[in-house]
Amino acid sequence: MNTAMSKEELEKILDQAVQDVTERTAGVRLHQGNHSPGEDLCTVQITFDKGFHTSLTLCADTGLLYRMASNSFHEESVSPEDLEEFSKEYFNVLCGRIAVSMFRVTQVPAHFSPPTFYRGRYEPEGREIQFMLTYSDEYSGGVQIIHHVPCSDEDESISVEA
């Protein structure tokens, strides 16, 4: 049985998850806005490999990720290795929350790949951006969560398979 979720429903799920998980795990309040991440950024990416044929990418200012990791670890200083581990774990928690919320709407269980961390901007091959949500914190650090769909998909809804 195929079912679909509208782009607007998915945007709402992503927005609620990003704001809630970020505040709870890293003590940072994000607000939707137009402040894109700068040039010094990191990317974390997952692909849904069961249930959905999409992927999610988080691009964030490196300084903001360091602050989030520092808050989460209750440490003044965070190593580059700790930053990578925090970023992957944070995104794993965020994507888990998103998958649960999507299940509530579609009744389709989802599975996603382990998060992959990149320095700089990464865009998955064979995928195109369906939409992107942009956030900033009180220090003007920028974050984008990007929803990718396969390039051949012209549909405005999110297709799932049971």
Short mmCIF file of C-alpha atoms in Angstrom, two decimals:
data_model
loop_
_atom_site.label_atom_id
_atom_site.label_comp_id
_atom_site.label_asym_id
_atom_site.label_seq_id
_atom_site.Cartn_x
_atom_site.Cartn_y
_atom_site.Cartn_z
CA MET A 1 0.00 0.00 0.00
CA ASN A 2 1.39 3.40 -0.94
CA THR A 3 0.61 6.48 1.04
CA ALA A 4 1.88 10.03 0.86
CA MET A 5 2.64 12.95 3.10
CA SER A 6 2.36 16.50 1.84
CA LYS A 7 5.41 18.72 1.69
CA GLU A 8 3.74 21.06 4.18
CA GLU A 9 3.16 18.23 6.69
CA LEU A 10 6.80 17.19 6.41
CA GLU A 11 8.03 20.78 6.78
CA LYS A 12 6.01 21.09 10.00
CA ILE A 13 7.42 17.80 11.36
CA LEU A 14 10.99 18.86 10.54
CA ASP A 15 10.53 22.33 12.03
CA GLN A 16 9.12 21.02 15.32
CA ALA A 17 11.81 18.34 15.61
CA VAL A 18 14.71 20.71 14.82
CA GLN A 19 13.62 23.31 17.34
CA ASP A 20 12.76 20.84 20.11
CA VAL A 21 15.75 18.49 19.76
CA THR A 22 18.23 21.36 19.43
CA GLU A 23 16.98 23.08 22.57
CA ARG A 24 16.77 19.86 24.60
CA THR A 25 20.09 18.31 23.58
CA ALA A 26 22.26 21.37 23.04
CA GLY A 27 20.58 24.21 24.92
CA VAL A 28 20.33 26.34 21.78
CA ARG A 29 17.16 28.01 20.59
CA LEU A 30 16.82 28.19 16.84
CA HIS A 31 14.41 30.47 15.00
CA GLN A 32 13.40 30.20 11.35
CA GLY A 33 14.88 32.99 9.30
CA ASN A 34 17.00 33.83 6.29
CA HIS A 35 20.49 33.57 7.84
CA SER A 36 22.17 30.78 5.88
CA PRO A 37 25.33 29.15 7.23
CA GLY A 38 28.54 30.92 6.24
CA GLU A 39 31.57 29.43 4.51
CA ASP A 40 32.97 27.64 7.58
CA LEU A 41 30.40 24.92 7.92
CA CYS A 42 29.87 21.23 8.47
CA THR A 43 27.31 18.88 6.98
CA VAL A 44 25.67 15.77 8.40
CA GLN A 45 23.62 13.58 6.06
CA ILE A 46 21.35 10.51 6.24
CA THR A 47 19.43 8.55 3.64
CA PHE A 48 16.17 6.80 4.36
CA ASP A 49 16.86 3.30 3.06
CA LYS A 50 13.55 1.74 4.11
CA GLY A 51 10.06 3.21 4.01
CA PHE A 52 10.91 6.50 2.33
CA HIS A 53 13.01 7.36 -0.71
CA THR A 54 14.43 10.63 0.58
CA SER A 55 17.41 11.97 2.46
CA LEU A 56 18.04 14.73 4.98
CA THR A 57 21.06 16.98 5.19
CA LEU A 58 21.95 19.38 7.99
CA CYS A 59 24.40 22.18 7.15
CA ALA A 60 25.49 24.36 10.05
CA ASP A 61 28.09 26.95 10.93
CA THR A 62 31.02 25.16 12.54
CA GLY A 63 31.08 27.68 15.41
CA LEU A 64 27.43 26.98 16.19
CA LEU A 65 28.05 23.22 16.20
CA TYR A 66 31.02 23.73 18.56
CA ARG A 67 28.78 25.74 20.91
CA MET A 68 26.06 23.08 20.75
CA ALA A 69 28.61 20.33 21.48
CA SER A 70 30.13 22.34 24.33
CA ASN A 71 26.69 22.85 25.88
CA SER A 72 25.80 19.19 25.46
CA PHE A 73 29.09 17.91 26.94
CA HIS A 74 29.22 20.65 29.62
CA GLU A 75 32.80 21.33 28.52
CA GLU A 76 34.50 24.62 27.67
CA SER A 77 36.59 23.09 24.89
CA VAL A 78 35.57 20.50 22.30
CA SER A 79 38.01 18.68 20.02
CA PRO A 80 37.34 18.28 16.28
CA GLU A 81 36.73 14.56 16.93
CA ASP A 82 34.21 15.38 19.65
CA LEU A 83 32.52 17.85 17.30
CA GLU A 84 32.12 15.14 14.67
CA GLU A 85 30.77 12.62 17.19
CA PHE A 86 28.36 15.16 18.68
CA SER A 87 27.13 16.24 15.23
CA LYS A 88 26.43 12.65 14.16
CA GLU A 89 24.70 11.75 17.43
CA TYR A 90 22.65 14.97 17.45
CA PHE A 91 21.51 14.33 13.86
CA ASN A 92 20.78 10.69 14.67
CA VAL A 93 18.49 11.78 17.52
CA LEU A 94 16.89 14.43 15.31
CA CYS A 95 16.26 11.98 12.46
CA GLY A 96 14.87 9.40 14.90
CA ARG A 97 12.40 11.98 16.13
CA ILE A 98 11.47 12.84 12.55
CA ALA A 99 11.01 9.15 11.62
CA VAL A 100 8.68 8.63 14.61
CA SER A 101 6.62 11.68 13.66
CA MET A 102 6.42 10.56 10.04
CA PHE A 103 5.26 7.12 11.20
CA ARG A 104 2.41 8.73 13.16
CA VAL A 105 1.18 10.37 9.95
CA THR A 106 1.83 7.59 7.42
CA GLN A 107 1.91 4.38 9.51
CA VAL A 108 5.03 3.44 7.53
CA PRO A 109 8.11 2.43 9.53
CA ALA A 110 11.28 4.11 8.33
CA HIS A 111 14.92 3.19 8.61
CA PHE A 112 17.79 5.54 7.84
CA SER A 113 21.51 5.13 7.33
CA PRO A 114 23.96 6.10 10.06
CA PRO A 115 24.73 9.83 9.85
CA THR A 116 27.78 10.78 7.81
CA PHE A 117 29.81 13.88 8.76
CA TYR A 118 31.52 16.18 6.26
CA ARG A 119 33.59 19.34 6.65
CA GLY A 120 32.14 21.91 4.28
CA ARG A 121 28.96 21.55 2.24
CA TYR A 122 27.94 18.13 0.95
CA GLU A 123 25.13 17.43 -1.49
CA PRO A 124 24.12 13.82 -2.13
CA GLU A 125 24.45 12.58 -5.72
CA GLY A 126 21.33 11.68 -7.67
CA ARG A 127 19.17 13.84 -5.42
CA GLU A 128 17.65 17.28 -5.69
CA ILE A 129 16.44 19.67 -3.04
CA GLN A 130 12.70 19.50 -2.49
CA PHE A 131 12.78 22.14 0.25
CA MET A 132 15.05 23.65 2.85
CA LEU A 133 14.38 25.18 6.26
CA THR A 134 16.80 27.87 7.45
CA TYR A 135 17.42 28.80 11.08
CA SER A 136 19.63 31.05 13.14
CA ASP A 137 20.46 31.30 16.82
CA GLU A 138 20.85 34.40 19.01
CA TYR A 139 24.48 34.81 17.81
CA SER A 140 23.49 34.68 14.12
CA GLY A 141 24.82 31.15 13.63
CA GLY A 142 23.10 29.59 10.64
CA VAL A 143 21.62 26.12 10.18
CA GLN A 144 19.80 24.58 7.23
CA ILE A 145 17.95 21.30 7.14
CA ILE A 146 17.51 20.15 3.56
CA HIS A 147 15.09 17.52 2.31
CA HIS A 148 16.32 15.75 -0.83
CA VAL A 149 14.32 13.57 -3.20
CA PRO A 150 15.53 11.42 -6.11
CA CYS A 151 16.17 13.55 -9.21
CA SER A 152 13.55 11.74 -11.26
CA ASP A 153 10.75 12.45 -8.72
CA GLU A 154 8.55 15.27 -9.96
CA ASP A 155 5.85 14.63 -7.34
CA GLU A 156 5.16 17.28 -4.68
CA SER A 157 4.23 14.66 -2.07
CA ILE A 158 6.55 12.37 -0.15
CA SER A 159 6.05 8.82 -1.43
CA VAL A 160 6.44 5.90 0.91
CA GLU A 161 6.18 2.18 0.52
CA ALA A 162 4.90 -0.28 3.08
#
